[in-house]
Coordinates of C-alpha atoms in Angstrom, one line a residue:
Chain A
M1 CA 73.8 154.7 97.7
E2 CA 72.3 153.1 94.7
T3 CA 75.5 151.2 94.1
V4 CA 75.5 149.8 97.6
L5 CA 71.9 148.8 97.1
A6 CA 72.6 147.3 93.8
A7 CA 75.5 145.3 95.3
L8 CA 73.4 144.1 98.2
I9 CA 70.5 143.1 95.9
S10 CA 72.6 141.4 93.3
M11 CA 74.8 139.5 95.7
G12 CA 71.9 138.5 97.9
F13 CA 70.0 137.4 94.8
L14 CA 73.0 135.5 93.5
G15 CA 73.7 133.9 96.9
L16 CA 70.1 132.8 97.2
F17 CA 69.9 131.5 93.7
F18 CA 73.2 129.5 94.0
G19 CA 72.3 128.3 97.5
L20 CA 68.9 127.0 96.3
G21 CA 70.6 125.5 93.2
L22 CA 73.1 123.6 95.3
A23 CA 70.5 122.5 97.8
F24 CA 68.4 121.2 95.0
A25 CA 71.3 119.5 93.3
S26 CA 72.5 117.8 96.5
E27 CA 68.9 116.5 97.0
R28 CA 68.3 115.6 93.4
F29 CA 71.7 114.0 92.8
H30 CA 72.1 112.4 96.2
V31 CA 74.4 109.4 96.2
D32 CA 74.0 106.9 99.1
V33 CA 77.3 106.3 100.8
N34 CA 77.7 103.2 102.9
P35 CA 77.5 104.6 106.5
K36 CA 80.4 102.3 107.5
V37 CA 82.7 104.1 105.0
E38 CA 82.0 107.4 106.8
Q39 CA 82.5 105.8 110.2
V40 CA 85.8 104.3 109.2
E41 CA 86.9 107.5 107.6
G42 CA 86.0 109.3 110.8
S43 CA 88.3 107.0 112.8
L44 CA 91.3 107.5 110.6
P45 CA 93.8 110.2 111.2
G46 CA 92.9 112.0 108.0
I47 CA 96.5 113.1 107.1
N48 CA 96.4 111.2 103.7
C49 CA 100.0 110.0 104.1
G50 CA 99.5 107.0 101.9
A51 CA 101.5 104.6 104.1
C52 CA 98.6 102.1 103.9
G53 CA 99.2 101.8 100.2
Y54 CA 96.0 103.6 99.2
A55 CA 95.6 107.1 97.8
G56 CA 94.5 108.9 101.0
C57 CA 92.4 108.0 104.0
S58 CA 89.1 108.0 102.2
K59 CA 90.3 105.4 99.7
Y60 CA 91.6 103.2 102.5
A61 CA 88.3 103.7 104.4
Q62 CA 86.4 102.5 101.3
A63 CA 88.7 99.5 100.9
V64 CA 88.2 98.6 104.6
A65 CA 84.4 99.0 104.6
L66 CA 83.6 97.6 101.2
E67 CA 86.3 95.1 100.3
G68 CA 87.3 93.8 103.7
V69 CA 90.9 94.9 103.6
P70 CA 92.7 94.4 106.9
V71 CA 92.1 97.2 109.5
N72 CA 95.7 97.4 110.7
L73 CA 97.4 99.0 107.8
C74 CA 97.3 102.6 109.1
V75 CA 100.9 103.3 110.2
P76 CA 100.5 106.7 111.9
G77 CA 97.4 105.6 113.7
G78 CA 99.0 102.4 115.0
E79 CA 97.2 100.0 117.2
A80 CA 94.7 102.6 118.6
V81 CA 93.3 103.2 115.2
A82 CA 93.4 99.6 114.2
E83 CA 91.3 98.8 117.3
K84 CA 88.8 101.5 116.5
L85 CA 88.4 100.3 112.9
G86 CA 88.1 96.8 114.3
N87 CA 85.2 97.9 116.5
V88 CA 83.5 99.6 113.5
M89 CA 83.9 96.6 111.2
G90 CA 83.3 94.0 113.9
V91 CA 86.7 92.3 113.3
K92 CA 89.5 91.8 115.7
A93 CA 92.5 93.8 114.7
E94 CA 95.4 91.4 114.3
K95 CA 98.5 92.7 116.0
R96 CA 101.2 93.7 113.5
E97 CA 104.5 92.3 114.7
K98 CA 107.0 94.9 115.8
R99 CA 110.1 95.1 113.6
V100 CA 113.5 96.5 114.5
A101 CA 116.7 97.4 112.7
V102 CA 119.5 94.9 113.1
L103 CA 123.2 95.8 112.4
M104 CA 124.8 93.0 110.3
C105 CA 128.3 93.6 111.4
S106 CA 130.2 92.5 114.5
A107 CA 133.7 93.9 113.6
K108 CA 136.4 93.3 116.1
N109 CA 140.0 94.5 115.7
V110 CA 139.6 95.7 112.2
K111 CA 142.6 97.9 111.3
D112 CA 142.6 101.0 109.1
K113 CA 144.2 100.6 105.7
F114 CA 145.0 104.3 105.6
H115 CA 144.6 107.4 107.7
Y116 CA 141.4 109.1 106.8
S117 CA 141.2 112.7 107.7
G118 CA 138.2 113.9 105.6
V119 CA 134.7 114.8 106.6
T120 CA 133.7 112.6 109.5
N121 CA 130.7 110.8 108.2
C122 CA 130.3 107.3 106.7
R123 CA 129.1 108.4 103.3
A124 CA 132.0 110.8 102.8
A125 CA 134.5 108.2 104.0
F126 CA 132.9 105.6 101.7
L127 CA 133.7 107.7 98.7
V128 CA 137.5 107.3 99.4
Q129 CA 138.2 103.8 98.2
G130 CA 135.2 102.4 100.0
G131 CA 136.2 103.7 103.4
Q132 CA 139.2 103.6 105.7
K133 CA 138.6 100.2 107.2
N134 CA 140.5 97.1 106.1
C135 CA 137.3 95.1 105.8
E136 CA 135.4 96.5 102.7
Y137 CA 132.1 95.1 104.0
G138 CA 132.1 96.3 107.6
C139 CA 131.0 99.3 109.6
L140 CA 132.9 102.5 109.2
S141 CA 132.1 103.7 112.7
F142 CA 131.3 107.3 112.0
G143 CA 127.8 106.9 113.1
D144 CA 125.6 108.3 110.3
C145 CA 122.9 106.0 111.6
V146 CA 123.1 107.5 115.0
V147 CA 122.6 111.0 113.5
V148 CA 119.7 110.0 111.2
C149 CA 117.8 107.9 113.8
P150 CA 114.6 110.0 114.6
T151 CA 114.0 108.3 117.9
K152 CA 117.6 108.3 119.1
A153 CA 117.4 104.5 119.3
I154 CA 120.9 104.0 117.9
K155 CA 124.0 104.7 120.1
M156 CA 127.6 104.4 119.2
Q157 CA 129.5 102.0 121.5
P158 CA 133.1 102.6 122.5
N159 CA 134.2 99.7 120.4
G160 CA 133.1 101.6 117.2
L161 CA 129.9 99.6 116.5
P162 CA 126.5 101.2 116.8
V163 CA 123.8 99.4 118.9
V164 CA 120.1 99.6 118.4
N165 CA 117.8 100.1 121.4
E166 CA 114.9 97.9 120.4
D167 CA 112.4 99.6 122.7
L168 CA 112.9 102.9 120.9
C169 CA 113.3 101.6 117.4
I170 CA 110.2 102.2 115.2
A171 CA 111.6 100.4 112.1
C172 CA 111.5 103.5 109.9
G173 CA 114.4 102.2 107.9
K174 CA 116.3 105.5 107.8
C175 CA 119.5 103.8 109.1
A176 CA 119.2 101.1 106.4
E177 CA 118.8 103.8 103.8
I178 CA 121.8 106.0 104.9
C179 CA 124.3 103.2 105.6
P180 CA 126.7 103.2 102.7
K181 CA 127.6 99.6 103.4
N182 CA 123.9 98.5 103.6
L183 CA 124.5 96.9 107.0
Y184 CA 121.1 97.4 108.5
K185 CA 118.2 95.0 108.0
I186 CA 114.7 95.7 109.3
L187 CA 113.5 92.4 110.7
P188 CA 110.7 91.1 112.9
I189 CA 111.5 91.3 116.6
S190 CA 110.7 87.6 117.1
K191 CA 113.8 86.6 115.1
Y192 CA 116.5 86.1 117.6
V193 CA 119.4 84.8 115.5
H194 CA 121.3 86.7 112.9
V195 CA 124.5 86.3 110.9
R196 CA 126.1 89.5 111.9
C197 CA 128.6 89.8 109.1
M198 CA 128.5 90.8 105.5
N199 CA 132.0 89.8 104.4
L200 CA 132.1 88.0 101.1
D201 CA 135.8 87.2 101.2
K202 CA 137.2 83.7 101.5
G203 CA 137.7 82.4 105.0
G204 CA 141.4 83.1 105.3
T205 CA 141.3 86.6 103.8
A206 CA 138.3 87.5 106.0
K207 CA 140.1 86.2 109.1
K208 CA 143.1 88.4 108.4
K209 CA 141.0 91.5 108.3
C210 CA 138.7 91.0 111.3
D211 CA 138.6 88.8 114.4
N212 CA 134.9 88.1 113.9
P213 CA 134.2 87.3 110.2
C214 CA 132.1 84.7 108.5
I215 CA 134.6 82.2 107.2
A216 CA 132.1 80.2 105.3
C217 CA 132.9 77.0 107.2
M218 CA 129.4 75.5 106.4
K219 CA 128.9 74.3 110.0
C220 CA 125.8 76.3 110.5
Q221 CA 124.3 75.0 107.2
K222 CA 125.0 71.4 108.2
V223 CA 123.5 71.8 111.7
C224 CA 120.4 73.7 110.8
P225 CA 117.3 71.5 111.3
F226 CA 115.1 73.6 109.2
D227 CA 117.3 74.1 106.1
A228 CA 117.1 77.8 106.9
I229 CA 120.7 78.8 106.7
H230 CA 122.8 78.6 103.5
V231 CA 126.4 79.7 102.7
T232 CA 126.4 81.6 99.4
N233 CA 129.3 83.7 98.2
N234 CA 131.3 82.8 101.3
L235 CA 128.7 84.2 103.6
A236 CA 126.1 82.4 105.7
V237 CA 122.6 83.8 105.0
I238 CA 119.5 83.0 107.1
D239 CA 116.2 82.5 105.3
Y240 CA 113.9 84.2 107.9
N241 CA 110.8 82.5 106.5
K242 CA 112.2 79.2 107.7
C243 CA 114.3 80.2 110.7
T244 CA 112.7 79.5 114.1
S245 CA 115.5 81.0 116.1
C246 CA 116.3 77.7 117.7
G247 CA 119.9 78.6 118.2
E248 CA 121.7 75.4 116.9
C249 CA 123.8 77.5 114.5
V250 CA 124.8 79.8 117.4
K251 CA 126.3 76.9 119.2
V252 CA 128.5 75.7 116.4
C253 CA 129.7 79.0 114.9
P254 CA 133.5 79.1 115.4
T255 CA 133.9 82.8 114.9
N256 CA 130.8 83.7 117.0
I257 CA 129.2 85.9 114.5
I258 CA 125.9 84.0 114.4
R259 CA 124.4 85.2 117.5
N260 CA 121.4 85.0 119.7
Y261 CA 122.5 88.5 120.3
R262 CA 119.6 90.0 122.2
D263 CA 120.5 89.2 125.7
G264 CA 117.7 88.9 128.2
R265 CA 115.2 87.5 125.8
P266 CA 113.1 84.6 126.9
A267 CA 114.6 81.2 126.2
V268 CA 113.1 79.1 123.4
A269 CA 110.0 77.5 124.6
G270 CA 109.7 73.7 125.1
W271 CA 107.5 73.0 122.2
V272 CA 110.0 74.5 119.9
N273 CA 112.6 71.9 121.1
Q274 CA 110.2 69.1 120.3
W275 CA 109.7 70.6 116.9
I276 CA 113.4 70.6 116.4
D277 CA 113.7 67.0 117.4
M278 CA 111.0 66.0 114.9
A279 CA 112.7 68.0 112.2
M280 CA 116.1 66.4 113.0
V281 CA 114.6 63.0 112.7
T282 CA 113.2 63.7 109.2
K283 CA 116.4 65.2 108.1
R284 CA 118.6 62.3 109.2
S285 CA 116.3 59.7 107.7
P286 CA 117.6 58.6 104.3
K287 CA 116.1 60.4 101.3
K288 CA 115.7 59.1 97.9
R289 CA 116.7 61.5 95.2
S290 CA 114.8 61.4 92.0
Chain B
M1 CA 83.0 134.6 58.9
T2 CA 86.7 134.2 58.1
G3 CA 87.5 137.2 60.2
E4 CA 85.6 135.6 63.1
L5 CA 87.6 132.3 62.7
N6 CA 90.8 134.2 62.5
T7 CA 90.0 136.0 65.8
L8 CA 89.2 132.7 67.5
F9 CA 92.4 131.1 66.2
A10 CA 94.4 134.2 67.4
I11 CA 92.7 133.9 70.8
I12 CA 93.7 130.2 71.1
M13 CA 97.3 130.8 70.0
S14 CA 97.5 133.7 72.4
V15 CA 96.3 131.9 75.5
V16 CA 98.0 128.6 74.8
F17 CA 101.5 129.8 73.8
V18 CA 102.0 133.6 73.9
N19 CA 100.2 134.4 77.1
N20 CA 100.2 131.0 78.7
F21 CA 98.5 131.3 82.1
V22 CA 101.2 129.5 84.0
V23 CA 104.5 130.4 82.4
A24 CA 103.7 133.8 81.0
R25 CA 101.2 135.2 83.4
F26 CA 102.2 133.2 86.4
L27 CA 98.7 132.3 87.5
G28 CA 97.8 129.0 89.1
L29 CA 101.3 128.2 90.2
C30 CA 100.0 126.4 93.3
P31 CA 98.4 123.4 91.5
F32 CA 101.1 123.7 88.8
L33 CA 103.8 122.8 91.4
G34 CA 101.6 120.8 93.7
V35 CA 100.1 118.3 91.3
S36 CA 102.8 118.0 88.7
Q37 CA 104.7 115.1 90.4
K38 CA 103.1 112.5 88.2
T39 CA 101.9 112.6 84.6
E40 CA 98.7 110.9 85.4
S41 CA 97.6 113.3 88.1
A42 CA 98.9 116.3 86.0
L43 CA 96.6 115.1 83.2
G44 CA 93.6 114.8 85.5
M45 CA 94.2 118.2 87.0
G46 CA 94.7 119.8 83.6
M47 CA 91.5 118.2 82.3
A48 CA 89.5 119.4 85.3
V49 CA 90.9 122.9 85.0
T50 CA 90.1 123.0 81.3
F51 CA 86.6 121.9 82.0
V52 CA 86.0 124.4 84.8
M53 CA 87.7 127.3 82.9
T54 CA 85.5 126.8 79.9
L55 CA 82.3 126.7 82.0
A56 CA 83.4 129.6 84.2
S57 CA 84.2 131.9 81.3
A58 CA 80.8 131.3 79.8
V59 CA 78.9 131.8 83.0
T60 CA 80.8 134.9 84.1
W61 CA 80.3 136.3 80.6
F62 CA 76.5 136.2 81.3
L63 CA 77.0 137.7 84.7
Y64 CA 79.2 140.4 83.4
N65 CA 76.9 141.4 80.5
Y66 CA 73.6 141.2 82.2
V67 CA 74.3 142.1 85.8
L68 CA 77.5 144.1 86.1
L69 CA 77.9 146.1 82.9
P70 CA 76.2 149.5 82.6
G71 CA 73.7 149.9 79.8
E72 CA 70.2 148.8 78.6
S73 CA 70.9 145.1 79.0
N74 CA 71.5 145.4 82.8
L75 CA 68.9 143.4 84.6
L76 CA 69.4 145.3 87.8
G77 CA 68.5 148.4 85.9
L78 CA 64.9 147.2 85.9
M79 CA 64.8 147.7 89.7
L80 CA 67.3 150.5 90.2
P81 CA 67.3 152.9 87.2
G82 CA 70.6 154.5 88.4
V83 CA 72.5 151.3 87.9
K84 CA 72.0 151.6 84.1
E85 CA 74.4 154.5 84.0
T86 CA 77.0 153.4 86.5
G87 CA 77.0 149.6 86.5
T88 CA 78.5 147.6 89.3
V89 CA 81.6 146.3 87.6
D90 CA 84.2 147.9 89.9
V91 CA 82.7 146.8 93.2
L92 CA 81.3 143.4 92.4
K93 CA 83.4 141.7 89.8
T94 CA 85.8 139.8 92.1
I95 CA 83.4 138.6 94.7
S96 CA 80.7 137.6 92.3
Y97 CA 83.1 135.7 90.1
I98 CA 84.5 133.8 93.1
L99 CA 80.9 133.0 94.1
V100 CA 80.1 131.8 90.6
I101 CA 83.2 129.7 90.2
A102 CA 82.8 128.1 93.7
T103 CA 79.2 127.3 93.1
L104 CA 79.9 126.0 89.6
V105 CA 82.6 123.6 90.8
Q106 CA 80.4 122.4 93.7
F107 CA 77.5 121.9 91.4
V108 CA 79.5 120.1 88.7
E109 CA 81.0 117.8 91.4
T110 CA 77.6 116.9 92.8
V111 CA 76.1 116.2 89.4
M112 CA 79.1 114.3 88.2
K113 CA 79.1 112.1 91.3
K114 CA 75.6 110.9 90.4
T115 CA 75.7 110.8 86.6
S116 CA 79.2 109.6 85.8
P117 CA 81.1 108.0 88.7
A118 CA 84.0 107.1 86.5
L119 CA 84.7 110.7 85.5
Y120 CA 84.2 111.7 89.2
E121 CA 86.8 109.1 90.3
S122 CA 89.4 110.5 87.9
L123 CA 88.7 114.2 88.4
G124 CA 87.1 114.1 91.8
I125 CA 90.0 115.0 94.0
Y126 CA 91.1 117.8 91.8
L127 CA 87.8 119.5 91.3
P128 CA 87.6 121.0 94.9
L129 CA 91.2 122.2 94.5
I130 CA 90.2 124.4 91.6
T131 CA 87.4 126.2 93.4
T132 CA 89.6 129.2 94.4
N133 CA 92.3 128.7 91.8
C134 CA 93.6 132.1 90.7
A135 CA 94.0 130.9 87.1
V136 CA 90.2 130.3 86.9
L137 CA 89.5 133.7 88.4
G138 CA 92.0 135.1 86.0
V139 CA 90.4 133.6 82.9
A140 CA 87.0 134.9 84.1
L141 CA 88.4 138.5 84.5
L142 CA 90.4 138.3 81.2
G143 CA 87.3 137.2 79.4
T144 CA 85.2 140.1 80.6
T145 CA 86.5 143.2 82.4
N146 CA 90.2 142.9 81.5
A147 CA 89.7 141.9 77.9
P148 CA 91.5 144.1 75.3
Q149 CA 88.2 144.5 73.6
H150 CA 84.6 143.5 74.3
L151 CA 84.3 139.7 73.6
N152 CA 81.2 137.9 72.6
L153 CA 80.1 134.7 74.3
L154 CA 81.8 132.4 71.9
E155 CA 85.1 134.3 72.1
A156 CA 85.0 134.3 75.9
S157 CA 84.3 130.5 76.0
V158 CA 87.1 129.8 73.5
Q159 CA 89.5 131.9 75.5
G160 CA 88.6 129.9 78.6
F161 CA 89.0 126.6 76.8
G162 CA 92.3 127.7 75.3
A163 CA 93.6 128.9 78.7
G164 CA 92.7 125.4 80.1
I165 CA 94.6 123.7 77.2
G166 CA 97.6 126.0 77.9
F167 CA 97.5 125.0 81.5
L168 CA 97.3 121.3 80.6
I169 CA 100.3 121.6 78.3
A170 CA 102.3 123.4 80.9
M171 CA 101.3 120.8 83.5
L172 CA 102.2 117.9 81.2
L173 CA 105.6 119.4 80.3
M174 CA 106.4 120.1 83.9
S175 CA 105.3 116.6 85.1
G176 CA 107.6 115.1 82.4
I177 CA 110.5 117.1 83.6
R178 CA 109.8 116.3 87.3
E179 CA 109.5 112.6 86.7
R180 CA 113.0 112.8 85.2
L181 CA 114.2 115.0 88.0
A182 CA 113.1 112.4 90.6
L183 CA 115.7 110.0 89.2
L184 CA 118.6 112.5 89.0
N185 CA 121.2 113.3 91.6
V186 CA 120.0 116.8 92.5
P187 CA 121.9 118.5 95.4
Q188 CA 120.1 118.0 98.7
S189 CA 119.2 121.6 99.2
F190 CA 117.6 121.9 95.7
R191 CA 115.5 118.7 95.9
G192 CA 111.7 119.0 95.5
V193 CA 110.2 122.5 95.1
P194 CA 113.3 124.6 94.6
I195 CA 114.5 122.7 91.5
A196 CA 110.9 122.7 90.3
F197 CA 110.9 126.5 90.5
V198 CA 114.2 126.7 88.6
C199 CA 112.7 124.5 85.9
T200 CA 109.6 126.7 85.8
A201 CA 111.7 129.7 85.3
L202 CA 113.6 128.1 82.4
M203 CA 110.3 127.0 80.9
A204 CA 109.0 130.6 81.2
L205 CA 112.1 131.9 79.4
A206 CA 111.5 129.4 76.6
F207 CA 107.9 130.4 76.3
M208 CA 109.1 134.1 76.0
G209 CA 110.2 133.0 72.5
F210 CA 106.5 133.0 71.4
S211 CA 106.0 136.7 72.4
G212 CA 104.9 138.9 69.6
M213 CA 103.7 135.9 67.5
V214 CA 100.1 136.9 67.9
S215 CA 98.9 140.4 68.5
W216 CA 96.0 139.9 70.9

């Protein structure tokens, strides 16, 4: 009985003592926190994923409330959270442009160079002399990207090329990571025009392997009004910072690999055409080289 | 005096190498595996644990000797004379130690936030993690009830400090290994925690080489 009493008394006393001590400490050593920080932190998901680039939600909340960092960096929260933070901070949340995965291959009639009968996935096939396809740069058609896609946005077509459903794509980059040929690029959805080939062979060699290669004919480079497309290492590459998706290169590409490939997209608006005309004028006017 | 210094040295060698809390006693494995991804965070966690362990062993020493232990020094004995014979070690040690450690951590965090924001920034996120860390409870128990002989305040505090240093060393070694592991081609099913456990086991085997070096 005395032990029970002693336990009750000592624990009660300790609890009281510590409780009072902590209460005193929190009052005595009180630090004022900007109320906005708490408000912002309350609106964040609180899962501390670090996708915003800060070490946890509270760090990001501090950065938003005190340093004026953009409110739209929270990836899991998406637009809903960005809007909430915008309301707290009194700024309008800028919409982040949606990005999608784009397959940079449009292989057509690519023959096999040997009969591959191993494990049926791209990475395994890639280990055997870079894959069974004749074109060393192109899609291997086993569909690792289809398997790895978390939203089932990628489907394999009968012709052996995967296709990305842009409504479902969340631009997670898993397909780009798993593809042994690095054929996926994660690009803004507003970019219409892509060079859908990665072949670095010379024109003739490339043409023998595939019906749709980039043959490095330079036509696109010449026609581009914005100086956005350049042929390097026998492959046309678009500089997406300059490209306006005007579609001039699409018209001239002889092998049809530069494509305005998203059918059903709205046509380029009128003001863009004016812009193109202006750019063409400046390009044609003689330049002095220093 | 020399004897006393020898004892302190033996205690430090014992808790840092021979009976290292992580790799020999397997206490505190949760923060050991959870926070050892990067050397910086491992260092922060190790420092915070050292700090709390030192304080906790000192405070629990007082609690043990003046509240729990039977005898004339028992403060409860002033009110309840029967406690002087029996003491309350068996029933109260775990719960009162947890209470002390949790309060201590909370108190230190509050004070640190006000007085030294820089230290709070570097230790801040790790401090609450230590509140119920079994290594801290372990050091409190080993300094008082489970000690091989009755320790005085200095010995208990030194043991707490040494245990913290041992934890810090284990954390740093592990974080170095894991930073290298991150770059290696580990089989898919072993990535992350499994390979970390394998490494921990190998480290524990290596630390067994110290056993018998100090008889404490």
